[in-house]
Short mmCIF file of C-alpha atoms in Angstrom, two decimals:
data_model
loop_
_atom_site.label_atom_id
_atom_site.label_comp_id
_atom_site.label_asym_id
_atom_site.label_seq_id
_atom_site.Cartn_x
_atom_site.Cartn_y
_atom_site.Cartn_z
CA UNK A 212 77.84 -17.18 -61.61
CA UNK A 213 80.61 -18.19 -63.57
CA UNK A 214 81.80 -16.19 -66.17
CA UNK A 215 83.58 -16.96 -69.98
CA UNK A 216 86.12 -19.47 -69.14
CA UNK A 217 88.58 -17.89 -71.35
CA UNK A 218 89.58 -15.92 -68.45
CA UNK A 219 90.45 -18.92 -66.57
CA UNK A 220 93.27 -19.38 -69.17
CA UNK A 221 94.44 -16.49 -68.10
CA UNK A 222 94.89 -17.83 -64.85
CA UNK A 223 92.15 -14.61 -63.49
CA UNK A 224 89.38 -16.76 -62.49
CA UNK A 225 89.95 -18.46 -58.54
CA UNK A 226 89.43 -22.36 -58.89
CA UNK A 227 86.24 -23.59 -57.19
CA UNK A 228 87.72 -26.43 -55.00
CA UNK A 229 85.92 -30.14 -55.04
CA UNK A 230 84.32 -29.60 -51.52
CA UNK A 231 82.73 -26.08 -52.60
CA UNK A 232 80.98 -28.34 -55.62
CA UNK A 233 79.57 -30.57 -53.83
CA UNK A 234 78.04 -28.02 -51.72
CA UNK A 235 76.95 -26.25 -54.79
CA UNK A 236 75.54 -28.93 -56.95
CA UNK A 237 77.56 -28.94 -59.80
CA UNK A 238 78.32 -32.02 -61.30
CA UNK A 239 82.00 -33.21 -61.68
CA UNK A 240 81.68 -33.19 -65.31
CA UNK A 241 80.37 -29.55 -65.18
CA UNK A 242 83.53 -28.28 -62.97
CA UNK A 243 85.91 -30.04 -65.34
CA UNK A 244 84.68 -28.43 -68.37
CA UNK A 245 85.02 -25.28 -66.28
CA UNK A 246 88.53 -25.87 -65.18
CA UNK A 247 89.76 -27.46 -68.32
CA UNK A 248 88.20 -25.81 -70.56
CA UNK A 249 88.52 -27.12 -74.29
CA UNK A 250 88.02 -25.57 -77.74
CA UNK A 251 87.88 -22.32 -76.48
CA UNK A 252 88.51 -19.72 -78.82
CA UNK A 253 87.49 -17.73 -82.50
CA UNK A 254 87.70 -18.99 -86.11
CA UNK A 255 87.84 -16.04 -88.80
CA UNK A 256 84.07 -15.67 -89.56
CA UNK A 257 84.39 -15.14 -92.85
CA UNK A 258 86.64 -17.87 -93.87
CA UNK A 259 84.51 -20.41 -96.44
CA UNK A 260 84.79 -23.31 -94.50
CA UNK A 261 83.90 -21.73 -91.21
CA UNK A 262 79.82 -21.84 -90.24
CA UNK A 263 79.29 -19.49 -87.20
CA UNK A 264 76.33 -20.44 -85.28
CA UNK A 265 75.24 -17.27 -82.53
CA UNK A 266 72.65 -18.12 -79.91
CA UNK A 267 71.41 -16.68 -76.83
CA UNK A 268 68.53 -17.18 -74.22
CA UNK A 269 66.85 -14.14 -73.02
CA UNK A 270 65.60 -15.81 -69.33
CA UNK A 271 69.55 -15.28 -68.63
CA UNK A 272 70.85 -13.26 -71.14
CA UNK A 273 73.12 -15.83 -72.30
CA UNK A 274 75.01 -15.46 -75.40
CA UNK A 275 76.71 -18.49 -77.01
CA UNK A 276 78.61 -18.32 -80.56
CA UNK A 277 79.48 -21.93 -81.46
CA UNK A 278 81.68 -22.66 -84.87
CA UNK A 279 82.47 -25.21 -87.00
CA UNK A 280 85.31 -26.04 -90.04
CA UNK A 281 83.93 -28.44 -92.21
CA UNK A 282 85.77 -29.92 -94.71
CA UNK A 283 84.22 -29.51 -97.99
CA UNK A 284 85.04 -32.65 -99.61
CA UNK A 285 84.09 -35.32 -96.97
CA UNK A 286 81.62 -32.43 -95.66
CA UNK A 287 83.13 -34.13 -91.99
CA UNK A 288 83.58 -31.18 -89.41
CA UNK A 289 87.51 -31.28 -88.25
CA UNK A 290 87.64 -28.64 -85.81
CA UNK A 291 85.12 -26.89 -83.71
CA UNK A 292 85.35 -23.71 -80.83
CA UNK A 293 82.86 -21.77 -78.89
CA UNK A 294 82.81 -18.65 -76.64
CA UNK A 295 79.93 -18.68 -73.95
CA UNK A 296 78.72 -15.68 -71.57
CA UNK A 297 76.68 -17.61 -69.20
CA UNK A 298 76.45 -19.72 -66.20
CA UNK A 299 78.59 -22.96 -65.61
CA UNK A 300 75.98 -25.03 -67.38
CA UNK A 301 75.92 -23.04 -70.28
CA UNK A 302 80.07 -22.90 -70.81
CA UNK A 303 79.77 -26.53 -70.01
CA UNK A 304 77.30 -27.87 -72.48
CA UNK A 305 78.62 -25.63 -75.40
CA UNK A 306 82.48 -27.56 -74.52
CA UNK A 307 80.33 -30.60 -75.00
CA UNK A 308 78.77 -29.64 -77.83
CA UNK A 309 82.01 -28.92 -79.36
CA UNK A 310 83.51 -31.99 -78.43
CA UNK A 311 81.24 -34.21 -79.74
CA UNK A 312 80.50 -32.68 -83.21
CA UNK A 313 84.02 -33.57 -83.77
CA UNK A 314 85.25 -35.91 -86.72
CA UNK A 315 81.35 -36.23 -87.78
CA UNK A 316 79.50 -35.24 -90.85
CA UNK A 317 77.65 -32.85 -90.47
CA UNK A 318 73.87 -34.19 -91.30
CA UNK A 319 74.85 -36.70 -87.94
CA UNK A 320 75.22 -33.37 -85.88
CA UNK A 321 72.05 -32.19 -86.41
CA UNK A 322 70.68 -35.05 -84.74
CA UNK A 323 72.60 -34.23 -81.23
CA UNK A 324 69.79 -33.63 -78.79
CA UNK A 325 69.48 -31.29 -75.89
CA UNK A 326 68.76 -34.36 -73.65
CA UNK A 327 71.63 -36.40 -74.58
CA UNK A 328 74.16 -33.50 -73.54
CA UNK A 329 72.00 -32.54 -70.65
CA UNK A 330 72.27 -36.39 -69.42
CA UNK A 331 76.03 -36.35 -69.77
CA UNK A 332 76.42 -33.57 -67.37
CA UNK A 333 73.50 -34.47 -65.32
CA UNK A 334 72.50 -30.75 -65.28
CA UNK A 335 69.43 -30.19 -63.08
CA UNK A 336 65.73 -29.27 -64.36
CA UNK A 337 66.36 -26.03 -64.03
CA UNK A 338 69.90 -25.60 -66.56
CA UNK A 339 68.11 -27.64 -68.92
CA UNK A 340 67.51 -25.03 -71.27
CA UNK A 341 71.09 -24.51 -71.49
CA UNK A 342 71.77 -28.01 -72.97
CA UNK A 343 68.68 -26.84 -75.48
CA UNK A 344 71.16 -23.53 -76.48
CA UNK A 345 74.04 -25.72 -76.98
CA UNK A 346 71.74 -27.99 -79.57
CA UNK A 347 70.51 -24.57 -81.22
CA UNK A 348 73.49 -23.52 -81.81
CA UNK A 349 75.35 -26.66 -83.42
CA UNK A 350 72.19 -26.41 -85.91
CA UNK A 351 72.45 -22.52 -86.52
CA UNK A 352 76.93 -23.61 -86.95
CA UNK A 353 75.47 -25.58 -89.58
CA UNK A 354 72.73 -23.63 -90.73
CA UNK A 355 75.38 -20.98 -91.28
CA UNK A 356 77.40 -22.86 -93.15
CA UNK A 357 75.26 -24.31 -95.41
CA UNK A 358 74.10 -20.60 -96.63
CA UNK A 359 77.29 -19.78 -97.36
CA UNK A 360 78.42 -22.93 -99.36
CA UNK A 361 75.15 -22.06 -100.89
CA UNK A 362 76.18 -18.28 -101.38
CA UNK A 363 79.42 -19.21 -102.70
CA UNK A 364 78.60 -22.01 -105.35
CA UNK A 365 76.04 -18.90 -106.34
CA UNK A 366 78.57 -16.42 -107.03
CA UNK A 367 81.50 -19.17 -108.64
CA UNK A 368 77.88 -19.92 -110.99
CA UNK A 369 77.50 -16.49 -111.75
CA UNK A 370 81.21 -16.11 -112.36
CA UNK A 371 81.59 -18.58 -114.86
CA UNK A 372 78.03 -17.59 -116.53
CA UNK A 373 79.77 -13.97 -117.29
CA UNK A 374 82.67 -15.76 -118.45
CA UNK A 375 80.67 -18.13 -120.90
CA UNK B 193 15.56 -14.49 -35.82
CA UNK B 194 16.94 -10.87 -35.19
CA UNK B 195 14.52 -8.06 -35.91
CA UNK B 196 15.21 -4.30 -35.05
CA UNK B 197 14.12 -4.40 -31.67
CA UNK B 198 16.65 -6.57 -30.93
CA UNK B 199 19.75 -4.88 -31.97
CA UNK B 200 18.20 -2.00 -29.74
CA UNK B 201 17.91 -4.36 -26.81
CA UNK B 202 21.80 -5.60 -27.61
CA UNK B 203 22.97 -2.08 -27.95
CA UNK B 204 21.30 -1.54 -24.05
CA UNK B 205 22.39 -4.25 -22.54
CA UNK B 206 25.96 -3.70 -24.06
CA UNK B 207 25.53 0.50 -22.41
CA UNK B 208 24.18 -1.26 -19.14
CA UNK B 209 27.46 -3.61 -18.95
CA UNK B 210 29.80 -1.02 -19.69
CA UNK B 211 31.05 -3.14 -22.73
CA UNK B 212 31.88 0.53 -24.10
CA UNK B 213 33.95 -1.17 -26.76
CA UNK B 214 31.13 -3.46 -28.07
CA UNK B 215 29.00 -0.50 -28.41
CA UNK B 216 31.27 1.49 -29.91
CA UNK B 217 32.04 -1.41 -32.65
CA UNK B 218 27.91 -2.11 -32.65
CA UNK B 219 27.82 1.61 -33.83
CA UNK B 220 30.99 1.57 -36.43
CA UNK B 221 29.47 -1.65 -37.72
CA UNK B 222 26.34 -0.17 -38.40
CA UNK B 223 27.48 3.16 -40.46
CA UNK B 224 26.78 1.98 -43.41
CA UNK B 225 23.19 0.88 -42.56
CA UNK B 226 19.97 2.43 -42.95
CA UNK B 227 19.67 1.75 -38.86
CA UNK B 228 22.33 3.65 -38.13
CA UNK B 229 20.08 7.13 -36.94
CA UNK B 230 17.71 5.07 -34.99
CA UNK B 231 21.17 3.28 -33.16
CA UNK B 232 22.67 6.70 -32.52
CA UNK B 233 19.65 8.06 -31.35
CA UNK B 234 19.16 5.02 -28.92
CA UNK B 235 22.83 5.51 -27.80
CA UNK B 236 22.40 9.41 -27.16
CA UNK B 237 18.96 8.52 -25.06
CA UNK B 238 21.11 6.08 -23.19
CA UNK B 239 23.81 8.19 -22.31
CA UNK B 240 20.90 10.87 -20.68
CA UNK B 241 19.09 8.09 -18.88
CA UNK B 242 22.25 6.94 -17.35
CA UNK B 243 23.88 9.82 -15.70
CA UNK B 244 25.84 7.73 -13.42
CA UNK B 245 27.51 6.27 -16.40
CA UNK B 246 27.51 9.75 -17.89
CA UNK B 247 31.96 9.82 -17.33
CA UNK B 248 32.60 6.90 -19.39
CA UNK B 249 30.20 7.55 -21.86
CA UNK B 250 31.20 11.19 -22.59
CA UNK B 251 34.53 9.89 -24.23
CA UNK B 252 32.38 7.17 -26.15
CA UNK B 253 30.15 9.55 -27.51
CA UNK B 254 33.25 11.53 -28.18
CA UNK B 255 35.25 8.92 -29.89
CA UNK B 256 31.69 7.86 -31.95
CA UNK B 257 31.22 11.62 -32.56
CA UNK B 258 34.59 11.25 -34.51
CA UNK B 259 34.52 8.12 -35.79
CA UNK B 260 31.05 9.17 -37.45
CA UNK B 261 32.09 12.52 -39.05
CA UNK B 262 31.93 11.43 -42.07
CA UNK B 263 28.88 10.45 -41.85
CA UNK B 264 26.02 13.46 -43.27
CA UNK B 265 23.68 15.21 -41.10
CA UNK B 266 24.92 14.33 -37.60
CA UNK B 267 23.15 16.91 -34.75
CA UNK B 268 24.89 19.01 -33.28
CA UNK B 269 23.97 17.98 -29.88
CA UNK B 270 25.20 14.88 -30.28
CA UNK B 271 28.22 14.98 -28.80
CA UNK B 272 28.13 15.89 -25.02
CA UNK B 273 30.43 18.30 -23.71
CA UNK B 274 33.57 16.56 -23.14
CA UNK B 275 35.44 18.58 -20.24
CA UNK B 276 33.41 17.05 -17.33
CA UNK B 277 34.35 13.28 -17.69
CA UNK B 278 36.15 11.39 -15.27
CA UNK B 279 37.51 8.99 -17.32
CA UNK B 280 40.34 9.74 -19.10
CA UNK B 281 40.15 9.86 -22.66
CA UNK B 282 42.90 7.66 -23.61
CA UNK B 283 42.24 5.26 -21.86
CA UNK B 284 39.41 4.39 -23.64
CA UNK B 285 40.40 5.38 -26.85
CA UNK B 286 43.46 2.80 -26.32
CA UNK B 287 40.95 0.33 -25.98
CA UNK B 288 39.04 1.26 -28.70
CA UNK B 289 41.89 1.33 -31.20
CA UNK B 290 43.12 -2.30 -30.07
CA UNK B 291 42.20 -4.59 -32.93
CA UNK B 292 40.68 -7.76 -33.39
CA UNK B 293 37.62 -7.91 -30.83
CA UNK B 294 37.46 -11.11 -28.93
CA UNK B 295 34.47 -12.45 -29.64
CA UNK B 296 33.88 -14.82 -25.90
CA UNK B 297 33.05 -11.37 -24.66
CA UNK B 298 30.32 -10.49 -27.25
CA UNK B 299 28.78 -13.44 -28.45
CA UNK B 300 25.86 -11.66 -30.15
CA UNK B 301 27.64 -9.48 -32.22
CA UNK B 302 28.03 -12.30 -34.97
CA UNK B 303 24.19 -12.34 -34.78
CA UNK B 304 24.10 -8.69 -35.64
CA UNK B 305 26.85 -8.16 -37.77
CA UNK B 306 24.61 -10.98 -40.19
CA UNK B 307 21.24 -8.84 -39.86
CA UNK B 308 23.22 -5.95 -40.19
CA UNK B 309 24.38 -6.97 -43.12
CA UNK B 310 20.98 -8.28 -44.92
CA UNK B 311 20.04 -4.46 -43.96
CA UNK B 312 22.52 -2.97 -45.46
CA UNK B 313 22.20 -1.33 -48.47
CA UNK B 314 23.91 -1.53 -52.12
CA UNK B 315 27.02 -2.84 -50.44
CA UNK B 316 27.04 -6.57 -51.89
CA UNK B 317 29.81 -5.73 -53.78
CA UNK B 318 32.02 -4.71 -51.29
CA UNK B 319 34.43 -7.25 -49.55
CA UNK B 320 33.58 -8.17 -45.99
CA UNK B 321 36.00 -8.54 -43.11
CA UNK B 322 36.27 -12.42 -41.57
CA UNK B 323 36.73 -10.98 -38.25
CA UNK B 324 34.22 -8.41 -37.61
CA UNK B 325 32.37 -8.34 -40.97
CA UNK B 326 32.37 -5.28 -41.42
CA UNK B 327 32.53 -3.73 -45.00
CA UNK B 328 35.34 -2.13 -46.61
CA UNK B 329 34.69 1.71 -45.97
CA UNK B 330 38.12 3.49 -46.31
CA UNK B 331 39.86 3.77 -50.14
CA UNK B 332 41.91 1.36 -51.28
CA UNK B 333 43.07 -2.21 -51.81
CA UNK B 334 41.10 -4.62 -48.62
CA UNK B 335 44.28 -6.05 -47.43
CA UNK B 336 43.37 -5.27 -43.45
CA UNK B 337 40.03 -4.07 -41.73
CA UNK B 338 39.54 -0.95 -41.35
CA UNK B 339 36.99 -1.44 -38.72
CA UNK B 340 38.83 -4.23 -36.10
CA UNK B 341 42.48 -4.23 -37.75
CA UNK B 342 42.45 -7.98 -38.92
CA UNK B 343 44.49 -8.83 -41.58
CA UNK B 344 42.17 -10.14 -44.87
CA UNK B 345 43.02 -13.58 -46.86
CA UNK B 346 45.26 -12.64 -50.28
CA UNK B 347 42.58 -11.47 -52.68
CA UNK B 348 44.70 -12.37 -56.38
CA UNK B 349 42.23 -10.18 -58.45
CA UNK B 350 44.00 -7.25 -56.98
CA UNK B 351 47.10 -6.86 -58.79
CA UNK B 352 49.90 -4.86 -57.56
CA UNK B 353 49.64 -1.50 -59.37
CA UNK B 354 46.23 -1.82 -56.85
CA UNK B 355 48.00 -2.21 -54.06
CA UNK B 356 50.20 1.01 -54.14
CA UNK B 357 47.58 2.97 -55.72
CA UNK B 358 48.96 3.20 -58.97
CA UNK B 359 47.57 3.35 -62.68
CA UNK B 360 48.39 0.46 -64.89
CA UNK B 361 51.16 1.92 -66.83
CA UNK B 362 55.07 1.45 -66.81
CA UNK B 363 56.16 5.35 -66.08
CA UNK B 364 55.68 5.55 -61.94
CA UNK B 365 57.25 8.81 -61.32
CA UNK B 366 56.54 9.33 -57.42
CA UNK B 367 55.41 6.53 -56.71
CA UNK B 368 56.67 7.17 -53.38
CA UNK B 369 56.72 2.97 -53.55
CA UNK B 370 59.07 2.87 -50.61
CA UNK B 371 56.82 5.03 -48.15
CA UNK B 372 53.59 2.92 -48.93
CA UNK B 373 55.45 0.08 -48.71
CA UNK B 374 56.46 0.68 -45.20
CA UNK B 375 52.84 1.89 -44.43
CA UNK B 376 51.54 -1.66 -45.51
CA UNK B 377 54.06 -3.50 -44.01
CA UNK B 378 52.80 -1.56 -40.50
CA UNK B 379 49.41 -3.35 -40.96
CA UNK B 380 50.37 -6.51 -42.50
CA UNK B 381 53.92 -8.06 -40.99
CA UNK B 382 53.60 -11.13 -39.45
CA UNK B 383 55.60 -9.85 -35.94
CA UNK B 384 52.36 -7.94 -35.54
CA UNK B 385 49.99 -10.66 -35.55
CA UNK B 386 52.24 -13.19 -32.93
CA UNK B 387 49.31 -13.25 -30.35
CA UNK B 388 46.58 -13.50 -32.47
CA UNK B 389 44.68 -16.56 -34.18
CA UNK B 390 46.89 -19.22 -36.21
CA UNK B 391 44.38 -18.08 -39.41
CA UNK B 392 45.18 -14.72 -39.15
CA UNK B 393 49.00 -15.34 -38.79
CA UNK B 394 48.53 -17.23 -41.85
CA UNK B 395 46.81 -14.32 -43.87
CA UNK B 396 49.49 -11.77 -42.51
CA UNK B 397 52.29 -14.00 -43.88
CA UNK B 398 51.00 -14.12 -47.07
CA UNK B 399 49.53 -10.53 -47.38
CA UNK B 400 52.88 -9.10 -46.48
CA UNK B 401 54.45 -11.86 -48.63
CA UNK B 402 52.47 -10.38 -51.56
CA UNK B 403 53.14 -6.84 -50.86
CA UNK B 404 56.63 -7.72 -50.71
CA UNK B 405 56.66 -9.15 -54.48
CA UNK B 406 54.12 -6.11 -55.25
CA UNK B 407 57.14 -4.15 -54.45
CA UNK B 408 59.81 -5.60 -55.56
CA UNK B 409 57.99 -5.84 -58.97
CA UNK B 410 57.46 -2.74 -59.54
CA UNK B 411 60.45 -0.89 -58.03
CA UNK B 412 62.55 -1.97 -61.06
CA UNK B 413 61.75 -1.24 -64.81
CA UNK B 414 62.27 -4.82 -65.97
CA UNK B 415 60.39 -6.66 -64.06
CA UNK B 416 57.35 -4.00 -64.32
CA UNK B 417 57.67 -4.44 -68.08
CA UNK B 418 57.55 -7.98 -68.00
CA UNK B 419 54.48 -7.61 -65.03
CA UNK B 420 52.31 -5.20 -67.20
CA UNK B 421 52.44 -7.71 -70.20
CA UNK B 422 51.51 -9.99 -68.17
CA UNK B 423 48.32 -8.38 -66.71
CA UNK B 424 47.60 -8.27 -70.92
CA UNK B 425 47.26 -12.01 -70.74
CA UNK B 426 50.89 -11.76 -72.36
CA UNK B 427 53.36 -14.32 -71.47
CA UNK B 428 56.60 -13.41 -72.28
CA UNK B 429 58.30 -16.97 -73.22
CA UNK B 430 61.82 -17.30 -71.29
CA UNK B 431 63.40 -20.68 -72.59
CA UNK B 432 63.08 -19.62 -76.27
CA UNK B 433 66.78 -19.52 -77.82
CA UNK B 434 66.79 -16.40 -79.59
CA UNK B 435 68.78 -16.16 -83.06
CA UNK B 436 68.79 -12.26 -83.78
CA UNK B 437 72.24 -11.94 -85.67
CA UNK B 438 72.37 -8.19 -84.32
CA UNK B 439 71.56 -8.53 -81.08
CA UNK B 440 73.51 -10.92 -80.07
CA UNK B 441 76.90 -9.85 -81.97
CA UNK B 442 76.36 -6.38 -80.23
CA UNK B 443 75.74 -8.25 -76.91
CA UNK B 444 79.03 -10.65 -77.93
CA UNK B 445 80.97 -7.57 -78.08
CA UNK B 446 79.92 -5.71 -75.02
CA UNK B 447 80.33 -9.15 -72.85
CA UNK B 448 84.06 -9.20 -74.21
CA UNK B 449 84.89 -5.81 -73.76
CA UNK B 450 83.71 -6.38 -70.09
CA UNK B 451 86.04 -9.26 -69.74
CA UNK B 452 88.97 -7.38 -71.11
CA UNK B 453 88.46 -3.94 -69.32
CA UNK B 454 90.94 -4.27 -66.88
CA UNK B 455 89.94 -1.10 -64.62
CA UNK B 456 87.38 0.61 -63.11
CA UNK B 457 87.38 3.58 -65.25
CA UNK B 458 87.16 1.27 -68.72
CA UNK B 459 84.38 -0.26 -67.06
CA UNK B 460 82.53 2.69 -66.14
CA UNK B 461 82.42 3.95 -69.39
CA UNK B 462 80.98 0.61 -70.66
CA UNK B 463 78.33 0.94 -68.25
CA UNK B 464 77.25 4.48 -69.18
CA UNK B 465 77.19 3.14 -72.80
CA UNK B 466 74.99 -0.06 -71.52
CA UNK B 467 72.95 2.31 -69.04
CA UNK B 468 72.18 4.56 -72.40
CA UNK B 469 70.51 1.71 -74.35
CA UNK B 470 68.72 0.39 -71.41
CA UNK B 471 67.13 4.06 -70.95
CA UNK B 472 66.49 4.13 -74.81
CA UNK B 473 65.17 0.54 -75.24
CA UNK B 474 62.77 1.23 -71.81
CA UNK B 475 61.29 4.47 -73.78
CA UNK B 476 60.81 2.00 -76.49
CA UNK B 477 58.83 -0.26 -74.58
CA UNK B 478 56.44 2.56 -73.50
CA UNK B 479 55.73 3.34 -76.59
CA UNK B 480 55.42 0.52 -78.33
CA UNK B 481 52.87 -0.69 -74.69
CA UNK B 482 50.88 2.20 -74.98
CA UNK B 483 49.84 0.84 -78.78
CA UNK B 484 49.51 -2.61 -77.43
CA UNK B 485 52.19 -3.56 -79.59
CA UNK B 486 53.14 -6.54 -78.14
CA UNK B 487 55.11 -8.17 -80.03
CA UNK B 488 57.54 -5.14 -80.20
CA UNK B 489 56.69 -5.05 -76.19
CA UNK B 490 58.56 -8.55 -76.37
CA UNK B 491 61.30 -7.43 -78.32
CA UNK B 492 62.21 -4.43 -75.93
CA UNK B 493 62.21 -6.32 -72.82
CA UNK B 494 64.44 -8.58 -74.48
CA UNK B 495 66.82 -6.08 -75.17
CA UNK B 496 66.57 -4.73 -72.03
CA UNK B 497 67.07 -8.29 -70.37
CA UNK B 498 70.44 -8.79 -71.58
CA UNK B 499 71.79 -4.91 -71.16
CA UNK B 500 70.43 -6.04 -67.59
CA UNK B 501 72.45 -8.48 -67.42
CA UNK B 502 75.77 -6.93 -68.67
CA UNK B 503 75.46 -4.08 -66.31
CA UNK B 504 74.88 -7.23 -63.50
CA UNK B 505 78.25 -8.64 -64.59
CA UNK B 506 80.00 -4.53 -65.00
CA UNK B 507 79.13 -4.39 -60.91
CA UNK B 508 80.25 -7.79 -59.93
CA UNK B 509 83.46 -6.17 -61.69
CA UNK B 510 83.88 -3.01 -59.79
#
């Protein structure tokens, strides 16, 4: 099982060599996201333009926390990071995930699906569900976000309601 | 057409050939019968007619004599006295104990074993051996014969709290799971059954199979949680992505303290901590399954999947 791939920056993890992936079935695309992994890392949570989406799947006890900075005026997401406890598939599709909700707005995210990102890394039957975390948790990112935009336009109404 | 004279004229000519085995089984097989006094009877008369025979058949009417204890209101005379036979005893009780009974040397037992049966009574309900068809007499889940030793085809309505003899509930203090374990696997692995027919090495394979699952089941608390629900017709539903804010952010934090606990004492502390809310969520689920509140059930083994899993990741650690 692999483990969070932020300890690979660290240079802890052991590589897993091309030959030992072909004898284990992981695709190319999976190992890369493994050994290059991108957009690791932690925005503050309680910054405004930050939506935190936190996900998990209890067949593996997976945990994935995917987030997003939107911009508020174009409402386009510029930056995106994740931290995944799981298997390879998992760490992979939530790199993915991050990846491509890049540079779009956010109402085109919510219409990444499972199968496209599962397709991409050719992840077996059986680490499809992962690819179906990866999809929950751009829409709870979002979800999360939303809320507090919502929150937030609340309390600035309420401010300037005691102020009128 | 078999009547009763005729099991009386198989049970003879069995005594007359010496078959002491066949006679012996003709008499286990018919225990449970309402002919069983008239057989024994027949079998003592026998063994007085037939004095020459009298050595072999003092150990038979020994080893019946035993066999049949159970059985109410046997005479007292029954039994012959045992110190003047010539044949030893083990012998033939060796050959008695030795399991599935060819049948080229007794082709008439199928014959009785089927009017045997019709005469039998009250015992439709109980399961009937392929072999030998005899019923199940002894306690217990019918994985082998009690009568001829064959192993039985995997009956799925007997679940595996069945199988060790255990209630249907998730506290198994001695269980002593290991020791009946081993006990079934004495009966039931497939090294035992290399000489006999390719249908019974079948049935051992998967008998033993089962009993291995049966065990591994229930051995650990998770997977007994996750069993008993589903015995309730309660399928807990493992692809669903779970969105409980608390949960997870507690689970978040224990994964990352794993990853940065850079010895073994760091992580052995973790794992107490992790051990402690397994324990506490597992009491939980008793509860909580003793009021067949299931959804709550659900909730708990949740929980208690992913503190599985951290401790999983704490070993690989160490």
């Amino acid at each position: 099982m692999l483990s969070f791939s932020g300890k690979r920056l660290l240079g802890l993890g052991h590589r897993v060599s091309a030959a030992a992936v072909v004898g284990r079935g992981y695709h190319e695309r999976v190992v890369d996201h493994y050994d290059n992994p991108r957009n690791v890392g932690s925005f503050d949570k309680n910054d405004s333009s930050v939506g935190t989406g936190l996900v998990g799947a209890p067949a593996c006890g997976d945990v994935m926390k995917l987030q997003i900075r939107v911009d508020e005026e174009s409402g386009k997401i510029v930056d995106a990071c994740f931290k995944t406890f799981g298997c390879g598939s998992a760490i992979a599709s939530s790199s993915v995930a991050t990846e491509w909700v890049k540079g779009k707005k956010m109402e085109e995210v919510l219409s990444i699906k499972n199968t496209e990102i599962a397709k991409h890394l050719s992840l077996p039957p059986v680490k499809l569900h992962c690819s179906m975390l990866a999809e929950d948790a751009i829409k709870a990112a979002v979800k999360d976000y939303e809320a507090k935009k919502a929150k937030h336009l609340g309390n600035a109404e309420a401010a300037q309601v005691e102020k009128a | 057409m078999l009547n009763m004279l005729s099991v009386f004229s198989v049970l003879r000519r069995q005594f007359l050939e010496n078959n002491c085995l066949n006679v012996f089984l003709i008499m286990r097989r018919s225990k449970n019968c309402s002919l069983f006094s008239l057989l024994r009877t027949s079998l003592k008369e026998l063994v007085y007619e037939n004095t020459t025979k009298r050595g072999l058949w003092l150990s038979a009417s020994s080893l019946v004599h035993e066999d049949l204890l159970l059985h109410p209101g046997i005479p007292s005379n029954f039994c012959i006295n045992t110190r003047s036979f010539s044949i030893p005893a083990k012998r033939f009780a060796r050959a008695s104990n030795c399991r599935g009974l060819d049948h080229h040397d007794f082709p008439e037992f199928r014959v009785l074993n089927r009017f045997l049966c019709s005469s039998e009574a009250g015992s439709g309900e109980l399961p009937r051996c392929w072999n030998c068809g005899g019923a199940a007499v002894s306690p217990g889940p019918f994985l082998a014969c009690g009568l001829c030793g064959s192993v039985q085809p995997v009956d799925q309505s007997i679940d595996f709290f069945q199988i060790f003899g255990l209630e249907r509930k998730y506290e198994i203090k001695d269980g002593n799971l290991e020791v009946k374990y081993k006990d079934w696997q004495k009966k039931l692995h497939p090294d035992l059954v290399h000489s006999k027919s390719e249908k019974e090495k079948m049935f051992a394979a998967e008998q033993s199979a089962r009993v291995i699952d049966a065990y591994r089941t229930l051995s650990k608390p998770l997977p007994r949680a996750i069993y008993l629900l589903k015995l309730e017709g309660v399928h807990v539903d493992e692809e669903k992505t779970i969105t409980d804010p608390d949960l997870l952010a507690e689970m978040m934090d224990i994964r990352e303290a794993v990853e940065e606990a850079n010895d073994s004492h760091a992580l052995n502390q973790i794992q107490t901590q992790v051990e402690e809310k397994f324990e506490k969520c597992s009491r939980s689920f008793e509860q909580v399954f003793k009021m067949h509140d299931f959804d709550n059930a659900i909730a708990a083994i949740e929980r208690m999947r992913y503190y599985d899993r951290a401790l999983e990741e704490i070993t690989k650690k160490l």
